[in-house]
């Protein structure tokens, strides 16, 4: 463990174990005097929150150095492991993150899990400020009987599987059933439904124009899929769906599939549309139109020839996963029929007492992600699943900040995450200016690298990532893809000569 006293580190460990950081061309004495004025800041997590926080700090402070620690061998968080593989344009933010990483005042240290390889107090001792941007890596449990049955997966794990997240590569979902049920009606639910239902020939077409980086293994399983119908189940009604219009439109236009919407679910909504805020209004209009209007001739022909279907089931809350007769896997889901109570944002689903059984061979629970505490020294609100904070300043812990999903909870797109990360960066710089952060030099990565080395941890640098990136792109070219993701950490380390 690290000594509590930073001076000890500085004078006895730094000069002996390691020269001043390689990126500096200054003499040790010059380096030390520069250090006096250099705020050393560390960011935990290299998703959008981590990178946007770093970007803000580097842009608005001409001397600050930022080290980004990441548990995976590769950067970019959910941009790599969450965003759907058929949405390559969303991943363009990686270009901005790469520019940030190329700054000579920024360093990426992958393969370092904070809370396991190094503690938050150790980071706080080595840096003037620490920003926690480690996202929401768990999934919200259903907490219903049968959840553990084979054939029930969290959407988080399913997404990780098709996106090449190493820990999910053994998932092996059995897609030999006819019907799948997705619980939850957010954008993740629609991503998963779209990936499940995209016809194999369409996936091939995406491949040919390099518009997907789905893994080879997932593509192989999806090509063999027998799933014909996907039900996307919500506990509330059409006015409370959490997905957005662009993603809904994509589902409606998905080749080879047709939507199943029950017009009865939409009765009376037409009259309420006028008073809705614009995004909700447009979304509801599209739902209504799809459910109730007769399609034009061409569209009708397309729908008639569709071999796959997806449907929205409203006012149904998951109550129990039903086992097959031999008890070995899922055979259906029991849903409690609900009605709404309350108004506006406070509208809640309450059970009516009726239930409905929906047969299916696959259940994907898409009811949200969840953050967890990574260090006992950091306050954590277990109920809300966030680090308690005021505009990014961790409550009662000076010098500690947070951004992204661990700050706000697991909702919001990359743009939302960018804004809140910029705000956290702004608060940190205000505190620095006001003299609220520790004064005097801090060793930053020099001390942490010594610690990690003593623990046998070998971090991966951004240039290491660029070697892996080049390898992925080269492997993808063989099969017409934008990249073939490396999914085995051991292989990645071998390629890097670690
Ligand atoms: P993350 O992106 O999760 O980044 C957190 C990082 O911290 C990860 O790299 C993680 O490995 C690392 N980490 C975790 N624990 C530790 C630790 N102990 N030590 C070190 N590092 C750690 N938004 C859009 O705008 N468009 C989309 O198409 C879109 N698609 C999405 C698809 C899915 C399936 C999901 C779940 C979200 C999607 N989003 C999309 C939302 C977007 O991904 C989030 O807004 C954003 O990623 C949140 O950023 P973050 O940095 O807080 O979390
Ligand atoms: P989400 O948007 O919060 O949706 C979660 C869904 O699960 C809601 O329908 C919610 O219903 C339901 N739910 C929650 N708890 C439940 C329970 N106990 N029982 C039954 N249903 C329950 O979460 P998400 O889909 O995981 O998405 C996370 C964020 O990433 C969102 O902000 C999303 O927009 C973003 N994202 C964006 C894109 C994109 O831009 N293309 C793609 C993927 C994700 P209630 O409303 O009733 O709680």
PDB file of C-alpha atoms in Angstrom, residues 97-308:
ATOM      1  CA  UNK A  97     -11.236  11.570 -27.938  1.00  0.00           C
ATOM      2  CA  UNK A  98      -8.138  10.523 -29.895  1.00  0.00           C
ATOM      3  CA  UNK A  99      -7.136  14.170 -30.353  1.00  0.00           C
ATOM      4  CA  UNK A 100      -7.419  14.640 -26.598  1.00  0.00           C
ATOM      5  CA  UNK A 101      -5.316  11.543 -25.965  1.00  0.00           C
ATOM      6  CA  UNK A 102      -2.655  12.865 -28.350  1.00  0.00           C
ATOM      7  CA  UNK A 103      -2.167  16.017 -26.272  1.00  0.00           C
ATOM      8  CA  UNK A 104       1.315  15.948 -24.729  1.00  0.00           C
ATOM      9  CA  UNK A 105      -0.393  16.827 -21.417  1.00  0.00           C
ATOM     10  CA  UNK A 106      -2.651  13.772 -21.486  1.00  0.00           C
ATOM     11  CA  UNK A 107      -1.831  10.105 -20.898  1.00  0.00           C
ATOM     12  CA  UNK A 108      -3.978   6.969 -21.103  1.00  0.00           C
ATOM     13  CA  UNK A 109      -3.274   4.108 -18.708  1.00  0.00           C
ATOM     14  CA  UNK A 110      -5.383   1.113 -19.710  1.00  0.00           C
ATOM     15  CA  UNK A 111      -5.472  -2.245 -17.907  1.00  0.00           C
ATOM     16  CA  UNK A 112      -5.658  -0.480 -14.524  1.00  0.00           C
ATOM     17  CA  UNK A 113      -8.735  -1.176 -12.441  1.00  0.00           C
ATOM     18  CA  UNK A 114      -9.206   1.506  -9.824  1.00  0.00           C
ATOM     19  CA  UNK A 115     -10.418  -0.045  -6.562  1.00  0.00           C
ATOM     20  CA  UNK A 116      -8.447  -3.233  -7.293  1.00  0.00           C
ATOM     21  CA  UNK A 117      -5.003  -2.291  -8.729  1.00  0.00           C
ATOM     22  CA  UNK A 118      -4.837   1.113  -7.076  1.00  0.00           C
ATOM     23  CA  UNK A 119      -7.147   2.736  -4.548  1.00  0.00           C
ATOM     24  CA  UNK A 120      -8.867   6.102  -4.718  1.00  0.00           C
ATOM     25  CA  UNK A 121      -6.935   7.378  -1.617  1.00  0.00           C
ATOM     26  CA  UNK A 122      -3.680   6.476  -3.393  1.00  0.00           C
ATOM     27  CA  UNK A 123      -4.781   8.450  -6.432  1.00  0.00           C
ATOM     28  CA  UNK A 124      -5.823  11.386  -4.263  1.00  0.00           C
ATOM     29  CA  UNK A 125      -2.418  11.416  -2.655  1.00  0.00           C
ATOM     30  CA  UNK A 126      -0.626  11.438  -5.994  1.00  0.00           C
ATOM     31  CA  UNK A 127      -2.814  14.023  -7.743  1.00  0.00           C
ATOM     32  CA  UNK A 128      -4.192  17.475  -7.001  1.00  0.00           C
ATOM     33  CA  UNK A 129      -7.654  16.309  -8.039  1.00  0.00           C
ATOM     34  CA  UNK A 130      -9.347  13.038  -9.015  1.00  0.00           C
ATOM     35  CA  UNK A 131     -12.404  12.793 -11.269  1.00  0.00           C
ATOM     36  CA  UNK A 132     -14.453   9.577 -11.117  1.00  0.00           C
ATOM     37  CA  UNK A 133     -16.024   8.886 -14.523  1.00  0.00           C
ATOM     38  CA  UNK A 134     -16.383   5.130 -14.343  1.00  0.00           C
ATOM     39  CA  UNK A 135     -19.918   4.852 -15.716  1.00  0.00           C
ATOM     40  CA  UNK A 136     -22.570   2.277 -14.835  1.00  0.00           C
ATOM     41  CA  UNK A 137     -21.289  -1.203 -15.510  1.00  0.00           C
ATOM     42  CA  UNK A 138     -23.911  -3.390 -13.851  1.00  0.00           C
ATOM     43  CA  UNK A 139     -27.463  -4.078 -14.905  1.00  0.00           C
ATOM     44  CA  UNK A 140     -30.622  -3.435 -12.934  1.00  0.00           C
ATOM     45  CA  UNK A 141     -31.886  -6.811 -11.682  1.00  0.00           C
ATOM     46  CA  UNK A 142     -35.506  -7.809 -12.349  1.00  0.00           C
ATOM     47  CA  UNK A 143     -35.806  -9.345  -8.872  1.00  0.00           C
ATOM     48  CA  UNK A 144     -38.423 -11.875  -9.979  1.00  0.00           C
ATOM     49  CA  UNK A 145     -38.491 -15.663  -9.695  1.00  0.00           C
ATOM     50  CA  UNK A 146     -36.889 -17.518 -12.610  1.00  0.00           C
ATOM     51  CA  UNK A 147     -34.505 -14.669 -13.474  1.00  0.00           C
ATOM     52  CA  UNK A 148     -31.567 -17.065 -13.219  1.00  0.00           C
ATOM     53  CA  UNK A 149     -32.940 -19.569 -15.779  1.00  0.00           C
ATOM     54  CA  UNK A 150     -30.861 -20.315 -18.882  1.00  0.00           C
ATOM     55  CA  UNK A 151     -32.222 -18.215 -21.730  1.00  0.00           C
ATOM     56  CA  UNK A 152     -32.618 -15.092 -19.564  1.00  0.00           C
ATOM     57  CA  UNK A 153     -29.957 -12.450 -20.152  1.00  0.00           C
ATOM     58  CA  UNK A 154     -29.457  -8.835 -19.261  1.00  0.00           C
ATOM     59  CA  UNK A 155     -29.443  -6.569 -22.317  1.00  0.00           C
ATOM     60  CA  UNK A 156     -26.140  -5.286 -20.912  1.00  0.00           C
ATOM     61  CA  UNK A 157     -24.527  -8.712 -21.328  1.00  0.00           C
ATOM     62  CA  UNK A 158     -26.154  -9.276 -24.738  1.00  0.00           C
ATOM     63  CA  UNK A 159     -24.900  -5.885 -25.977  1.00  0.00           C
ATOM     64  CA  UNK A 160     -21.440  -6.662 -24.550  1.00  0.00           C
ATOM     65  CA  UNK A 161     -21.501  -9.995 -26.390  1.00  0.00           C
ATOM     66  CA  UNK A 162     -22.211  -8.608 -29.868  1.00  0.00           C
ATOM     67  CA  UNK A 163     -19.899  -5.640 -29.271  1.00  0.00           C
ATOM     68  CA  UNK A 164     -16.867  -7.703 -28.223  1.00  0.00           C
ATOM     69  CA  UNK A 165     -16.696  -6.917 -24.482  1.00  0.00           C
ATOM     70  CA  UNK A 166     -14.220  -9.581 -23.290  1.00  0.00           C
ATOM     71  CA  UNK A 167     -16.220 -10.587 -20.179  1.00  0.00           C
ATOM     72  CA  UNK A 168     -19.324 -11.390 -22.283  1.00  0.00           C
ATOM     73  CA  UNK A 169     -17.741 -13.504 -25.001  1.00  0.00           C
ATOM     74  CA  UNK A 170     -18.870 -16.769 -23.357  1.00  0.00           C
ATOM     75  CA  UNK A 171     -22.546 -15.741 -23.347  1.00  0.00           C
ATOM     76  CA  UNK A 172     -23.541 -18.074 -26.236  1.00  0.00           C
ATOM     77  CA  UNK A 173     -27.213 -17.045 -26.485  1.00  0.00           C
ATOM     78  CA  UNK A 174     -29.402 -19.783 -27.929  1.00  0.00           C
ATOM     79  CA  UNK A 175     -31.381 -18.162 -30.746  1.00  0.00           C
ATOM     80  CA  UNK A 176     -33.119 -21.362 -31.868  1.00  0.00           C
ATOM     81  CA  UNK A 177     -36.498 -20.175 -30.523  1.00  0.00           C
ATOM     82  CA  UNK A 178     -39.257 -18.463 -32.448  1.00  0.00           C
ATOM     83  CA  UNK A 179     -40.105 -15.686 -29.976  1.00  0.00           C
ATOM     84  CA  UNK A 180     -37.982 -13.386 -27.812  1.00  0.00           C
ATOM     85  CA  UNK A 181     -39.213 -10.961 -25.164  1.00  0.00           C
ATOM     86  CA  UNK A 182     -37.371  -7.765 -24.296  1.00  0.00           C
ATOM     87  CA  UNK A 183     -38.383  -6.181 -20.994  1.00  0.00           C
ATOM     88  CA  UNK A 184     -38.182  -2.375 -20.973  1.00  0.00           C
ATOM     89  CA  UNK A 185     -38.937   0.160 -23.690  1.00  0.00           C
ATOM     90  CA  UNK A 186     -35.817   2.308 -23.854  1.00  0.00           C
ATOM     91  CA  UNK A 187     -33.293   2.816 -26.655  1.00  0.00           C
ATOM     92  CA  UNK A 188     -31.202  -0.144 -25.492  1.00  0.00           C
ATOM     93  CA  UNK A 189     -34.286  -2.353 -25.923  1.00  0.00           C
ATOM     94  CA  UNK A 190     -34.661  -1.082 -29.496  1.00  0.00           C
ATOM     95  CA  UNK A 191     -30.936  -1.603 -30.231  1.00  0.00           C
ATOM     96  CA  UNK A 192     -31.213  -5.200 -29.068  1.00  0.00           C
ATOM     97  CA  UNK A 193     -34.454  -5.810 -30.990  1.00  0.00           C
ATOM     98  CA  UNK A 194     -32.933  -4.363 -34.156  1.00  0.00           C
ATOM     99  CA  UNK A 195     -29.804  -6.493 -33.902  1.00  0.00           C
ATOM    100  CA  UNK A 196     -31.920  -9.608 -33.257  1.00  0.00           C
ATOM    101  CA  UNK A 197     -34.237  -8.945 -36.198  1.00  0.00           C
ATOM    102  CA  UNK A 198     -31.944  -7.500 -38.857  1.00  0.00           C
ATOM    103  CA  UNK A 199     -32.138 -10.053 -41.679  1.00  0.00           C
ATOM    104  CA  UNK A 200     -28.840 -11.896 -42.327  1.00  0.00           C
ATOM    105  CA  UNK A 201     -28.652 -10.565 -45.898  1.00  0.00           C
ATOM    106  CA  UNK A 202     -28.947  -7.016 -44.560  1.00  0.00           C
ATOM    107  CA  UNK A 203     -26.134  -7.692 -42.110  1.00  0.00           C
ATOM    108  CA  UNK A 204     -24.044  -8.927 -45.068  1.00  0.00           C
ATOM    109  CA  UNK A 205     -24.846  -5.698 -46.938  1.00  0.00           C
ATOM    110  CA  UNK A 206     -23.721  -3.654 -43.935  1.00  0.00           C
ATOM    111  CA  UNK A 207     -20.525  -5.656 -43.938  1.00  0.00           C
ATOM    112  CA  UNK A 208     -19.876  -4.948 -47.585  1.00  0.00           C
ATOM    113  CA  UNK A 209     -20.010  -1.187 -47.085  1.00  0.00           C
ATOM    114  CA  UNK A 210     -17.982  -1.395 -43.852  1.00  0.00           C
ATOM    115  CA  UNK A 211     -20.896  -0.140 -41.768  1.00  0.00           C
ATOM    116  CA  UNK A 212     -20.628  -2.570 -38.905  1.00  0.00           C
ATOM    117  CA  UNK A 213     -18.009  -3.718 -36.449  1.00  0.00           C
ATOM    118  CA  UNK A 214     -20.124  -6.509 -34.952  1.00  0.00           C
ATOM    119  CA  UNK A 215     -17.936  -9.408 -33.842  1.00  0.00           C
ATOM    120  CA  UNK A 216     -17.419 -12.423 -36.081  1.00  0.00           C
ATOM    121  CA  UNK A 217     -18.781 -14.789 -33.410  1.00  0.00           C
ATOM    122  CA  UNK A 218     -21.980 -12.763 -32.902  1.00  0.00           C
ATOM    123  CA  UNK A 219     -22.536 -12.471 -36.627  1.00  0.00           C
ATOM    124  CA  UNK A 220     -22.226 -16.256 -36.967  1.00  0.00           C
ATOM    125  CA  UNK A 221     -24.864 -16.862 -34.268  1.00  0.00           C
ATOM    126  CA  UNK A 222     -27.209 -14.171 -35.656  1.00  0.00           C
ATOM    127  CA  UNK A 223     -26.991 -15.675 -39.159  1.00  0.00           C
ATOM    128  CA  UNK A 224     -28.378 -18.936 -37.739  1.00  0.00           C
ATOM    129  CA  UNK A 225     -31.050 -17.231 -35.622  1.00  0.00           C
ATOM    130  CA  UNK A 226     -34.575 -18.668 -35.751  1.00  0.00           C
ATOM    131  CA  UNK A 227     -36.098 -15.721 -33.881  1.00  0.00           C
ATOM    132  CA  UNK A 228     -39.082 -14.441 -35.873  1.00  0.00           C
ATOM    133  CA  UNK A 229     -40.968 -12.311 -33.341  1.00  0.00           C
ATOM    134  CA  UNK A 230     -39.695  -9.917 -30.694  1.00  0.00           C
ATOM    135  CA  UNK A 231     -42.046  -8.427 -28.080  1.00  0.00           C
ATOM    136  CA  UNK A 232     -40.819  -5.229 -26.428  1.00  0.00           C
ATOM    137  CA  UNK A 233     -42.687  -4.981 -23.144  1.00  0.00           C
ATOM    138  CA  UNK A 234     -43.347  -1.827 -21.096  1.00  0.00           C
ATOM    139  CA  UNK A 235     -44.912  -1.555 -17.657  1.00  0.00           C
ATOM    140  CA  UNK A 236     -46.476   1.792 -18.597  1.00  0.00           C
ATOM    141  CA  UNK A 237     -48.213   3.089 -21.744  1.00  0.00           C
ATOM    142  CA  UNK A 238     -47.411   4.580 -25.165  1.00  0.00           C
ATOM    143  CA  UNK A 239     -46.977   8.057 -23.652  1.00  0.00           C
ATOM    144  CA  UNK A 240     -44.229   6.814 -21.319  1.00  0.00           C
ATOM    145  CA  UNK A 241     -41.967   4.905 -23.739  1.00  0.00           C
ATOM    146  CA  UNK A 242     -38.326   5.823 -23.092  1.00  0.00           C
ATOM    147  CA  UNK A 243     -37.022   5.326 -26.640  1.00  0.00           C
ATOM    148  CA  UNK A 244     -36.649   8.215 -29.098  1.00  0.00           C
ATOM    149  CA  UNK A 245     -38.074   8.892 -32.540  1.00  0.00           C
ATOM    150  CA  UNK A 246     -34.969   8.202 -34.637  1.00  0.00           C
ATOM    151  CA  UNK A 247     -34.592   4.741 -33.141  1.00  0.00           C
ATOM    152  CA  UNK A 248     -38.341   4.025 -33.504  1.00  0.00           C
ATOM    153  CA  UNK A 249     -38.264   5.075 -37.160  1.00  0.00           C
ATOM    154  CA  UNK A 250     -35.350   2.720 -37.741  1.00  0.00           C
ATOM    155  CA  UNK A 251     -37.393  -0.164 -36.312  1.00  0.00           C
ATOM    156  CA  UNK A 252     -40.422   0.709 -38.439  1.00  0.00           C
ATOM    157  CA  UNK A 253     -38.259   0.734 -41.569  1.00  0.00           C
ATOM    158  CA  UNK A 254     -36.222  -2.361 -40.713  1.00  0.00           C
ATOM    159  CA  UNK A 255     -36.035  -4.503 -43.870  1.00  0.00           C
ATOM    160  CA  UNK A 256     -37.927  -7.797 -43.791  1.00  0.00           C
ATOM    161  CA  UNK A 257     -39.850  -6.962 -40.600  1.00  0.00           C
ATOM    162  CA  UNK A 258     -43.237  -5.537 -39.718  1.00  0.00           C
ATOM    163  CA  UNK A 259     -44.450  -3.801 -36.573  1.00  0.00           C
ATOM    164  CA  UNK A 260     -47.317  -5.162 -34.481  1.00  0.00           C
ATOM    165  CA  UNK A 261     -49.065  -2.324 -32.658  1.00  0.00           C
ATOM    166  CA  UNK A 262     -52.546  -2.728 -31.202  1.00  0.00           C
ATOM    167  CA  UNK A 263     -54.689   0.313 -32.181  1.00  0.00           C
ATOM    168  CA  UNK A 264     -56.626  -0.093 -28.908  1.00  0.00           C
ATOM    169  CA  UNK A 265     -53.513   0.927 -26.972  1.00  0.00           C
ATOM    170  CA  UNK A 266     -53.671   4.293 -28.699  1.00  0.00           C
ATOM    171  CA  UNK A 267     -57.351   5.138 -28.220  1.00  0.00           C
ATOM    172  CA  UNK A 268     -57.882   8.728 -27.080  1.00  0.00           C
ATOM    173  CA  UNK A 269     -54.247   9.736 -27.589  1.00  0.00           C
ATOM    174  CA  UNK A 270     -54.979  11.800 -30.693  1.00  0.00           C
ATOM    175  CA  UNK A 271     -56.790  14.389 -28.554  1.00  0.00           C
ATOM    176  CA  UNK A 272     -53.907  14.683 -26.112  1.00  0.00           C
ATOM    177  CA  UNK A 273     -51.154  15.168 -28.683  1.00  0.00           C
ATOM    178  CA  UNK A 274     -51.641  18.940 -28.978  1.00  0.00           C
ATOM    179  CA  UNK A 275     -50.565  19.643 -25.411  1.00  0.00           C
ATOM    180  CA  UNK A 276     -47.440  17.465 -25.489  1.00  0.00           C
ATOM    181  CA  UNK A 277     -43.895  18.878 -25.630  1.00  0.00           C
ATOM    182  CA  UNK A 278     -42.532  18.652 -29.200  1.00  0.00           C
ATOM    183  CA  UNK A 279     -40.254  15.546 -29.032  1.00  0.00           C
ATOM    184  CA  UNK A 280     -42.957  13.497 -27.235  1.00  0.00           C
ATOM    185  CA  UNK A 281     -45.567  14.845 -29.635  1.00  0.00           C
ATOM    186  CA  UNK A 282     -43.630  13.726 -32.735  1.00  0.00           C
ATOM    187  CA  UNK A 283     -42.859  10.350 -31.200  1.00  0.00           C
ATOM    188  CA  UNK A 284     -46.501   9.743 -30.295  1.00  0.00           C
ATOM    189  CA  UNK A 285     -47.648  10.842 -33.756  1.00  0.00           C
ATOM    190  CA  UNK A 286     -45.334   8.269 -35.343  1.00  0.00           C
ATOM    191  CA  UNK A 287     -46.576   5.534 -32.987  1.00  0.00           C
ATOM    192  CA  UNK A 288     -50.191   6.476 -33.671  1.00  0.00           C
ATOM    193  CA  UNK A 289     -49.675   6.618 -37.408  1.00  0.00           C
ATOM    194  CA  UNK A 290     -47.986   3.201 -37.457  1.00  0.00           C
ATOM    195  CA  UNK A 291     -50.675   1.650 -35.274  1.00  0.00           C
ATOM    196  CA  UNK A 292     -53.747   3.118 -36.904  1.00  0.00           C
ATOM    197  CA  UNK A 293     -53.125   4.347 -40.467  1.00  0.00           C
ATOM    198  CA  UNK A 294     -53.405   2.138 -43.514  1.00  0.00           C
ATOM    199  CA  UNK A 295     -49.979   1.897 -45.189  1.00  0.00           C
ATOM    200  CA  UNK A 296     -49.496   3.021 -48.798  1.00  0.00           C
ATOM    201  CA  UNK A 297     -49.477   0.331 -51.492  1.00  0.00           C
ATOM    202  CA  UNK A 298     -45.698  -0.064 -51.660  1.00  0.00           C
ATOM    203  CA  UNK A 299     -45.338  -0.162 -47.887  1.00  0.00           C
ATOM    204  CA  UNK A 300     -48.229  -2.618 -47.589  1.00  0.00           C
ATOM    205  CA  UNK A 301     -46.457  -4.968 -50.038  1.00  0.00           C
ATOM    206  CA  UNK A 302     -43.231  -4.696 -48.036  1.00  0.00           C
ATOM    207  CA  UNK A 303     -45.044  -5.491 -44.793  1.00  0.00           C
ATOM    208  CA  UNK A 304     -46.935  -8.400 -46.345  1.00  0.00           C
ATOM    209  CA  UNK A 305     -43.693 -10.051 -47.445  1.00  0.00           C
ATOM    210  CA  UNK A 306     -41.946  -9.553 -44.081  1.00  0.00           C
ATOM    211  CA  UNK A 307     -40.896 -12.793 -42.421  1.00  0.00           C
ATOM    212  CA  UNK A 308     -40.081 -11.246 -39.035  1.00  0.00           C
TER     213      UNK A 308
END
